[in-house]
Structures are given as C-alpha cells and as structure tokens.
C-alpha cells in the first residue's frame, strides 16, 4: 500500500507496536505490516514535529447531480462533487463540470453560466443570449457603446492574445489615425474614411496620381513590418528588377546594412555579403530589402519570425513562457576553440538543444533562465556584442546555429546580459 493511503490510526498503531517491541524483534513487526525501517523514521519525525495529526471531521457532501435527487454522499476528492455512480455516468457520457469552477451543469459543456458571464465581462461585453459553446455565436452587448451583435468566444480569446479589447465600433480608427497611416504608406488622404474594407480616395506622393487604397490592406502590411510604396505602379517600379551598375548596387546595399558584397548580377539575384552591425555572413536580395520596412539584411539583427521580438510582443502568453539561455564550447576540426550562444524552451524535454550539442561533443559553459522574450533580447544583444569575433565553423561540425558562434574574447556573464535585456525591453514599452 502506498505511503499516502495509510490512515492516521494505522500509522499510530504501527508506531506503538514498533516502539514497544524489543530491539531484536522489531523486524518482525515491519514484516507483519509490510513496511521498512525508513518509513518508521519518517512517521516518527512527523509525529514529533506535529505534522502527523488526526484528520479533521467534515460534514458529508451530498451529490450535486441534476435536480439534487441523489441522496448519496459525494467523493470529496472529486472536483465535480458527484457520487461514484453519477461520476462514472458522467465519465461514460463524455460530460464534465465547469473547467474554471468545477460546478456540474445539466448541459453537455465544460463552462457554467457564471464563469462564462465573468469572462465576457473581462473582454468588455455583457452576455445577452444563451451560450452554447466557444465556437457558436452568442448575442452580447458592448459595455462602452451598448451595441448588440453576435460573436464567438474563440474570436474574443484570440483578440485578447493580440492585445485588442472591445467591439469593432470602439476599435474603429479615427480620421487622424487613418491619415497618418496613409502618409506612412506614401499616400495623401483626400476622400472620407468609412470602413477598413471600403477604398479611400488618395493621391500618391511619389507620382501625384489619384489612387484608391483599402486601409485594412495597408494596416495589415504595416503590422507585418512590410514597406508600402504608395500606389501600385510606384510599388512595382520600386521593387522591380532594374538595371543598376555594380557601384550603384554596392552603395544601396551599404545603405541597407550590407558590406563586402560579391556576386552582383541584378536586383532579383541573391548576393554574398556581411552585416555591418554584427559582421555575419548574409545572402540578401535587393528586391526583398526594398520591401522590408526594417531595412536590415541580416536575419540575426532583423529577427522576423516565431522567436522574434515583434512576434513575442504580440503574443504575451508566449513571451512570458519560461526559457533558458546558454553558452556551449566546441572545438573545431582544426583545433580552434569557439563558443555558441542560444536559447531553448526546456533542458530535458523533446525541444531541448542540449542533447544535440552533447552529440557534437559540446561542453556547457553557462546557463541562465528567464522569460522567453528576455532570453531572445539577451541573445540578440550578445550576438551584436561579439559580432567582430564571429566565427564560421567547418562544414558538418554543427547541425545548425552556425550564425551564433564566435571566438571567445573575455568572459560573458549571462545574468548581466539578462538584466540589460530587461532594461531594453522596458525602454521599448
């Protein structure tokens, strides 16, 4: 029988029999009850410290089945507070109680009306209709503008992850915001703004020609970090493959943060170069750089993707998830000693990078933990700091992460860099 299943009376009985028995016959007592001497020591310490106490008497809990017709006592260790018969009936039928408060409901769902109403209020709505499930529209009323309309709970949860709260009427852009957004896209607002999908009359600032643009399309591109070049003809002219001399291409690449460019053919062909900021190898295309609003060719400095700082800022749950930042030491085939900095979600799980580094004969030098966005910012700052000492390992020396390697020049304290990264993120907010 496991240790946690022994009742209080059983422990006291065994302890009294064990202590009353002579020293030579105590093992017979242990053999009789199927226990070991360390268990007696643990129970004795618990009794002396006061942890071993008799259970507190509780009033019997009646089963909370539908209608309260069941007079049976409920199992206290069950979250649903049902008797054994009703519990297994619920388990067989696929029914369960509320996922938030544990209350048993008559409908086949995992949320009760009280918790659902509280969640809608947190999102800024009052529940008007009858709630069915998360993917079925339900009538709600906005608490700010008092407008009623149907909406799905799943859509509200996704909007909360993106940082938006309220109905579409409350989140509607003003004319001043639309004018500023169109100006960033190279357009001057002339006509009235109705909705995000209705085109707005504008004038392109590049060619001074009239143009009708959808604010929703421009807003989507700006949020993704893409550059908008005014009207469509101007955009095609800006990003098309144009005939440039090699000197003009080198000057434009240098303005976009790329030096030592080799292999220039045209604007649509990738070239080899090095990042000005971190001194790492990169293979950009001039047409792609013209579309990017960041204007940074290096993937390490740009940081666009699942682990990027902009993506983590949008997803707060992912940004606050725990992560680890580490430094591993490797020896190249020619005997060169180099370090690699990286981040991982866990140490022993399936997503850990440690097993891969150990397979390539790496040795862990430092390890620190923080939130995912702080670790990512610290990694970017460290890569920029060690940029002049960037090192390219030999082929097949590592499976991945060649752009995160550098030659060790001094000691890098991960805790200090995490504090610097936290301060940078606070300044950005």
Coordinates of C-alpha atoms in Angstrom, one line a residue:
X1 CA 0.0 0.0 0.0
X2 CA 1.5 3.4 -0.9
X3 CA 2.5 5.8 1.8
X4 CA -0.2 8.4 1.1
X5 CA -3.0 5.8 1.6
X6 CA -2.1 4.9 5.2
X7 CA -4.7 6.4 7.6
X8 CA -3.8 8.2 10.8
X9 CA -4.9 5.4 13.1
X10 CA -2.9 2.8 11.1
X11 CA 0.3 4.9 11.5
X12 CA -0.2 5.3 15.2
X13 CA -0.9 1.6 15.7
X14 CA 2.2 0.6 13.8
X15 CA 4.4 3.2 15.6
X16 CA 3.2 2.0 19.0
X17 CA 3.8 -1.7 18.1
X18 CA 7.2 -0.9 16.6
X19 CA 8.5 1.1 19.6
X20 CA 7.0 -1.4 22.2
X21 CA 8.8 -4.3 20.6
X22 CA 12.3 -5.3 21.8
X23 CA 15.2 -4.3 19.6
X24 CA 15.7 -7.8 18.3
X25 CA 12.1 -8.3 17.3
X26 CA 11.3 -5.0 15.5
X27 CA 11.9 -6.5 12.1
X28 CA 9.1 -9.0 12.8
X29 CA 6.7 -6.0 13.3
X30 CA 7.9 -4.5 10.0
X31 CA 7.5 -7.8 8.2
X32 CA 4.0 -8.2 9.6
X33 CA 2.8 -4.9 8.3
X34 CA 4.9 -5.0 5.1
X35 CA 6.9 -1.8 5.9
X36 CA 10.5 -0.7 6.2
X37 CA 12.6 1.0 8.8
X38 CA 12.9 4.3 6.9
X39 CA 9.1 4.6 6.9
X40 CA 9.1 4.3 10.7
X41 CA 11.7 7.0 11.0
X42 CA 9.7 9.3 8.7
X43 CA 6.5 8.7 10.6
X44 CA 8.2 9.2 14.0
X45 CA 9.7 12.6 12.9
X46 CA 6.3 13.6 11.6
X47 CA 4.7 12.8 14.9
X48 CA 7.4 14.7 16.9
X49 CA 7.1 17.8 14.7
X50 CA 3.3 17.8 14.9
X51 CA 2.7 17.1 11.2
X52 CA 1.1 13.8 11.9
X53 CA -2.4 14.8 13.1
X54 CA -5.8 13.1 13.0
X55 CA -8.0 14.1 10.1
X56 CA -10.4 16.9 10.6
X57 CA -14.0 15.7 10.7
X58 CA -16.0 17.1 7.8
X59 CA -19.7 17.2 7.1
X60 CA -20.8 14.8 4.4
X61 CA -21.2 16.3 0.9
X62 CA -24.3 15.3 -0.9
X63 CA -24.1 14.6 -4.6
X64 CA -24.8 17.6 -6.7
X65 CA -26.5 15.7 -9.6
X66 CA -29.1 17.3 -11.7
X67 CA -32.1 18.3 -9.6
X68 CA -30.5 17.2 -6.3
X69 CA -32.4 13.9 -6.3
X70 CA -29.4 11.7 -5.4
X71 CA -29.1 11.3 -1.6
X72 CA -25.7 9.6 -1.8
X73 CA -22.6 11.2 -0.4
X74 CA -20.2 12.6 -2.9
X75 CA -16.5 11.8 -3.1
X76 CA -14.7 14.7 -1.6
X77 CA -11.6 14.2 -3.8
X78 CA -13.6 14.6 -7.0
X79 CA -13.7 18.1 -8.5
X80 CA -17.3 17.6 -9.6
X81 CA -18.6 16.6 -6.2
X82 CA -20.6 13.7 -7.5
X83 CA -21.2 10.3 -6.0
X84 CA -19.5 7.4 -7.6
X85 CA -22.5 6.3 -9.6
X86 CA -23.1 9.7 -11.1
X87 CA -19.4 10.3 -11.6
X88 CA -18.9 7.3 -13.8
X89 CA -22.2 8.1 -15.6
X90 CA -20.7 11.5 -16.5
X91 CA -17.4 9.9 -17.4
X92 CA -19.1 7.4 -19.8
X93 CA -21.3 10.1 -21.5
X94 CA -18.3 12.5 -22.0
X95 CA -19.8 15.1 -19.7
X96 CA -17.8 17.1 -17.2
X97 CA -18.1 20.1 -14.9
X98 CA -17.0 23.7 -15.5
X99 CA -13.3 23.9 -16.4
X100 CA -13.0 27.0 -14.2
X101 CA -15.0 26.5 -11.0
X102 CA -15.8 22.7 -11.2
X103 CA -19.6 23.1 -11.0
X104 CA -21.7 20.4 -12.5
X105 CA -24.1 21.6 -15.2
X106 CA -27.0 19.9 -16.9
X107 CA -25.8 20.8 -20.4
X108 CA -23.0 18.9 -22.1
X109 CA -20.3 21.6 -21.9
X110 CA -17.3 22.5 -19.8
X111 CA -18.3 26.0 -18.7
X112 CA -21.1 27.2 -16.4
X113 CA -23.1 30.4 -17.0
X114 CA -21.4 32.2 -14.1
X115 CA -17.9 31.7 -15.4
X116 CA -18.8 32.4 -19.0
X117 CA -20.5 35.7 -18.0
X118 CA -17.5 36.8 -16.0
X119 CA -15.2 36.0 -18.9
X120 CA -17.3 38.1 -21.3
X121 CA -17.2 41.0 -18.8
X122 CA -13.5 40.8 -18.7
X123 CA -13.5 41.2 -22.5
X124 CA -15.8 44.2 -22.2
X125 CA -19.2 42.6 -23.1
X126 CA -22.4 41.7 -21.3
X127 CA -23.9 38.3 -22.2
X128 CA -27.4 38.7 -23.6
X129 CA -28.1 35.4 -25.5
X130 CA -27.8 31.8 -24.4
X131 CA -24.3 30.5 -24.5
X132 CA -23.8 27.1 -26.2
X133 CA -20.0 26.6 -26.7
X134 CA -16.9 28.5 -27.7
X135 CA -17.4 28.3 -31.5
X136 CA -21.1 29.1 -31.6
X137 CA -22.0 32.8 -31.9
X138 CA -23.8 34.3 -29.0
X139 CA -25.6 37.7 -28.6
X140 CA -23.6 40.1 -26.5
X141 CA -23.7 43.9 -25.8
X142 CA -20.7 46.1 -25.6
X143 CA -20.3 47.8 -22.3
X144 CA -18.9 51.0 -23.8
X145 CA -21.1 51.8 -26.9
X146 CA -24.0 49.5 -25.8
X147 CA -24.3 47.9 -29.2
X148 CA -25.6 44.4 -29.5
X149 CA -24.3 41.8 -32.0
X150 CA -23.4 38.1 -32.1
X151 CA -19.8 37.0 -31.5
X152 CA -17.8 33.8 -30.8
X153 CA -15.9 33.3 -27.6
X154 CA -13.0 31.9 -29.5
X155 CA -12.7 35.1 -31.5
X156 CA -12.6 37.1 -28.3
X157 CA -9.8 35.0 -26.8
X158 CA -7.7 35.3 -30.0
X159 CA -8.3 39.1 -29.9
X160 CA -7.2 39.2 -26.3
X161 CA -3.9 37.5 -27.3
X162 CA -3.3 40.2 -29.9
X163 CA -3.9 42.9 -27.2
X164 CA -7.2 44.2 -28.6
X165 CA -10.3 44.6 -26.4
X166 CA -13.8 45.8 -27.2
X167 CA -16.1 45.7 -30.3
X168 CA -15.2 46.8 -33.8
X169 CA -17.1 50.1 -33.3
X170 CA -15.0 51.0 -30.3
X171 CA -11.8 50.0 -32.0
X172 CA -12.6 52.0 -35.2
X173 CA -9.7 54.2 -36.4
X174 CA -10.2 57.9 -36.4
X175 CA -9.6 60.1 -39.4
X176 CA -6.4 61.4 -37.9
X177 CA -5.0 57.8 -37.4
X178 CA -6.0 56.9 -41.0
X179 CA -4.4 60.0 -42.4
X180 CA -1.1 59.2 -40.5
X181 CA -1.2 55.6 -41.7
X182 CA -1.7 56.5 -45.3
X183 CA 1.1 59.0 -45.0
X184 CA 3.4 56.3 -43.9
X185 CA 2.4 54.3 -47.0
X186 CA 3.2 57.2 -49.3
X187 CA -0.4 58.3 -49.8
X188 CA -2.3 61.6 -49.0
X189 CA -5.9 61.1 -47.8
X190 CA -8.5 63.1 -49.9
X191 CA -11.8 61.2 -49.5
X192 CA -13.7 60.2 -46.4
X193 CA -12.9 57.1 -44.4
X194 CA -15.8 54.7 -43.9
X195 CA -14.5 51.2 -43.0
X196 CA -11.3 49.2 -43.3
X197 CA -12.6 47.4 -46.4
X198 CA -14.0 50.3 -48.3
X199 CA -11.4 52.0 -50.6
X200 CA -10.4 55.6 -49.7
X201 CA -9.6 58.2 -52.3
X202 CA -5.9 59.2 -52.0
X203 CA -3.1 60.9 -54.0
X204 CA 0.2 59.2 -54.3
X205 CA 3.1 61.3 -53.0
X206 CA 5.5 59.8 -55.5
X207 CA 3.7 60.3 -58.8
X208 CA 0.9 62.7 -57.7
X209 CA -1.7 60.5 -59.3
X210 CA -5.1 59.6 -57.8
X211 CA -5.4 56.2 -56.2
X212 CA -8.0 54.2 -54.2
X213 CA -6.5 52.3 -51.3
X214 CA -8.0 50.0 -48.7
X215 CA -7.0 51.0 -45.2
X216 CA -7.3 47.4 -43.9
X217 CA -4.8 46.1 -46.5
X218 CA -2.3 48.9 -45.7
X219 CA -2.7 48.3 -42.0
X220 CA -2.1 44.6 -42.4
X221 CA 1.1 45.2 -44.3
X222 CA 2.5 47.8 -41.9
X223 CA 1.7 45.5 -38.9
X224 CA 3.7 42.7 -40.6
X225 CA 6.7 45.0 -41.0
X226 CA 6.4 45.4 -44.8
X227 CA 7.1 48.6 -46.6
X228 CA 4.3 50.3 -48.8
X229 CA 5.5 52.3 -51.8
X230 CA 2.4 54.4 -52.4
X231 CA 0.2 53.4 -55.4
X232 CA 0.6 50.1 -57.1
X233 CA 2.5 51.4 -60.2
X234 CA 5.0 53.1 -57.9
X235 CA 5.4 49.9 -55.8
X236 CA 6.1 47.8 -58.9
X237 CA 8.6 50.3 -60.1
X238 CA 10.3 50.4 -56.8
X239 CA 10.8 46.7 -56.3
X240 CA 11.1 45.5 -59.9
X241 CA 14.4 44.1 -61.2
X242 CA 16.1 47.2 -62.6
X243 CA 19.4 47.5 -64.4
X244 CA 21.9 49.0 -61.9
X245 CA 25.6 49.4 -62.2
X246 CA 27.7 47.5 -59.7
X247 CA 28.8 50.7 -58.0
X248 CA 25.2 51.8 -57.5
X249 CA 24.2 48.4 -56.2
X250 CA 27.1 48.4 -53.7
X251 CA 26.0 51.9 -52.4
X252 CA 22.4 50.8 -52.0
X253 CA 23.4 47.6 -50.2
X254 CA 25.7 49.6 -47.9
X255 CA 22.8 51.9 -47.0
X256 CA 20.7 48.8 -46.2
X257 CA 23.4 47.4 -43.8
X258 CA 25.4 45.1 -46.1
X259 CA 29.1 45.3 -46.9
X260 CA 31.7 43.3 -48.9
X261 CA 29.1 42.4 -51.5
X262 CA 30.1 39.7 -54.0
X263 CA 28.4 38.1 -56.9
X264 CA 26.2 41.1 -58.1
X265 CA 24.0 40.2 -61.1
X266 CA 20.7 42.1 -60.7
X267 CA 18.3 43.2 -58.0
X268 CA 16.5 39.9 -58.0
X269 CA 19.6 37.7 -57.5
X270 CA 21.0 36.9 -54.1
X271 CA 24.5 38.1 -53.3
X272 CA 27.0 37.3 -50.7
X273 CA 27.9 39.9 -48.1
X274 CA 28.4 40.7 -44.4
X275 CA 26.2 42.5 -42.0
X276 CA 27.5 45.9 -40.9
X277 CA 26.1 45.6 -37.4
X278 CA 27.1 42.0 -36.4
X279 CA 29.7 41.2 -39.1
X280 CA 28.0 37.9 -40.0
X281 CA 27.6 36.4 -43.4
X282 CA 24.3 37.0 -45.2
X283 CA 22.8 36.4 -48.7
X284 CA 20.2 39.1 -49.3
X285 CA 18.3 40.1 -52.4
X286 CA 17.9 43.8 -53.2
X287 CA 14.2 43.4 -54.1
X288 CA 13.5 41.8 -50.7
X289 CA 15.3 44.5 -48.8
X290 CA 13.3 47.2 -50.6
X291 CA 10.1 45.6 -49.4
X292 CA 11.2 45.3 -45.8
X293 CA 10.4 48.3 -43.5
X294 CA 13.3 47.5 -41.2
X295 CA 15.9 47.8 -43.9
X296 CA 18.1 45.2 -42.2
X297 CA 19.5 42.4 -44.3
X298 CA 20.9 40.2 -41.5
X299 CA 18.4 37.6 -40.2
X300 CA 20.0 37.8 -36.7
X301 CA 19.7 41.6 -36.5
X302 CA 16.3 41.7 -38.2
X303 CA 14.6 39.0 -36.1
X304 CA 11.5 38.2 -38.1
X305 CA 9.7 35.0 -37.2
X306 CA 8.3 32.9 -34.4
X307 CA 11.0 33.8 -31.9
X308 CA 11.4 37.4 -33.0
X309 CA 10.8 40.3 -30.6
X310 CA 7.8 41.8 -32.6
X311 CA 6.1 38.4 -32.6
X312 CA 6.7 37.8 -28.9
X313 CA 5.4 41.3 -28.1
X314 CA 2.1 40.4 -29.8
X315 CA 1.7 37.1 -28.0
X316 CA 2.0 37.8 -24.3
X317 CA 1.5 34.2 -23.2
X318 CA 4.3 33.0 -25.4
X319 CA 6.6 35.9 -24.3
X320 CA 6.1 35.2 -20.6
X321 CA 6.8 31.5 -21.0
X322 CA 10.0 30.2 -19.3
X323 CA 13.1 29.7 -21.4
X324 CA 16.9 29.2 -21.0
X325 CA 19.9 30.9 -22.5
X326 CA 23.1 29.0 -22.7
X327 CA 26.7 29.1 -23.9
X328 CA 28.4 26.0 -25.2
X329 CA 32.0 25.4 -26.0
X330 CA 33.2 23.5 -29.1
X331 CA 36.4 22.5 -30.7
X332 CA 36.6 22.7 -34.5
X333 CA 38.3 20.1 -36.7
X334 CA 41.4 22.2 -36.9
X335 CA 41.6 22.7 -33.1
X336 CA 40.0 26.1 -33.0
X337 CA 38.1 26.7 -29.7
X338 CA 34.8 28.6 -30.3
X339 CA 31.6 29.3 -28.3
X340 CA 27.9 29.2 -29.3
X341 CA 25.1 31.1 -27.7
X342 CA 21.5 30.0 -28.0
X343 CA 18.1 29.7 -26.2
X344 CA 15.9 26.7 -25.6
X345 CA 12.4 26.1 -24.1
X346 CA 13.5 23.4 -21.7
X347 CA 16.5 21.4 -20.7
X348 CA 15.4 17.8 -20.7
X349 CA 12.4 17.8 -23.0
X350 CA 12.0 17.0 -26.6
X351 CA 12.6 20.6 -27.6
X352 CA 15.9 20.8 -25.8
X353 CA 19.0 21.6 -27.8
X354 CA 21.4 20.2 -25.2
X355 CA 21.2 16.6 -26.5
X356 CA 22.2 17.8 -29.9
X357 CA 25.1 19.8 -28.6
X358 CA 26.3 16.9 -26.4
X359 CA 26.2 14.6 -29.5
X360 CA 28.6 17.0 -31.3
X361 CA 30.9 16.9 -28.2
X362 CA 30.0 20.3 -26.8
X363 CA 30.5 21.4 -23.2
X364 CA 28.1 23.6 -21.3
X365 CA 29.8 26.8 -20.1
X366 CA 27.0 28.9 -18.7
X367 CA 23.2 28.6 -18.2
X368 CA 20.6 31.1 -17.1
X369 CA 16.8 31.2 -17.1
X370 CA 14.3 34.0 -17.7
X371 CA 11.2 34.6 -19.8
X372 CA 11.3 33.9 -23.5
X373 CA 11.3 37.5 -24.7
X374 CA 14.1 38.4 -22.3
X375 CA 16.2 35.5 -23.4
X376 CA 15.7 36.4 -27.0
X377 CA 16.6 40.0 -26.5
X378 CA 19.7 39.0 -24.5
X379 CA 20.8 36.6 -27.3
X380 CA 20.5 39.4 -29.9
X381 CA 22.5 41.8 -27.7
X382 CA 25.2 39.2 -27.2
X383 CA 25.4 38.4 -30.9
X384 CA 25.9 42.1 -31.7
X385 CA 28.5 42.4 -28.9
X386 CA 30.6 39.5 -30.2
X387 CA 30.0 40.5 -33.9
X388 CA 33.6 41.4 -34.6
X389 CA 34.7 38.0 -33.3
X390 CA 32.1 36.0 -35.3
X391 CA 33.3 32.5 -36.3
X392 CA 32.1 30.2 -39.1
X393 CA 32.6 26.6 -38.1
X394 CA 33.7 23.9 -40.5
X395 CA 31.2 22.1 -42.6
X396 CA 29.3 19.4 -40.7
X397 CA 30.8 20.5 -37.4
X398 CA 27.4 21.5 -36.1
X399 CA 23.9 20.5 -37.2
X400 CA 22.6 24.1 -37.1
X401 CA 23.3 27.5 -35.5
X402 CA 26.4 28.5 -37.4
X403 CA 25.5 32.2 -37.2
X404 CA 25.5 32.0 -33.3
X405 CA 29.2 31.1 -33.0
X406 CA 32.1 33.4 -32.0
X407 CA 35.6 33.3 -30.8
X408 CA 35.8 33.7 -27.0
X409 CA 37.4 37.1 -26.1
X410 CA 36.8 37.6 -22.4
X411 CA 34.0 36.4 -20.1
X412 CA 30.4 36.9 -20.9
X413 CA 28.1 36.9 -17.9
X414 CA 24.6 35.8 -18.9
X415 CA 22.9 37.2 -15.8
X416 CA 24.3 40.7 -16.6
X417 CA 23.0 40.5 -20.2
X418 CA 19.6 39.4 -19.0
X419 CA 19.4 42.5 -16.8
X420 CA 20.4 44.7 -19.7
X421 CA 17.8 43.0 -22.0
X422 CA 15.1 43.6 -19.4
X423 CA 16.0 47.3 -19.2
X424 CA 16.0 47.5 -23.0
X425 CA 12.5 45.9 -23.2
X426 CA 11.2 48.3 -20.5
X427 CA 12.5 51.3 -22.5
X428 CA 10.9 50.0 -25.7
X429 CA 7.5 49.7 -23.9

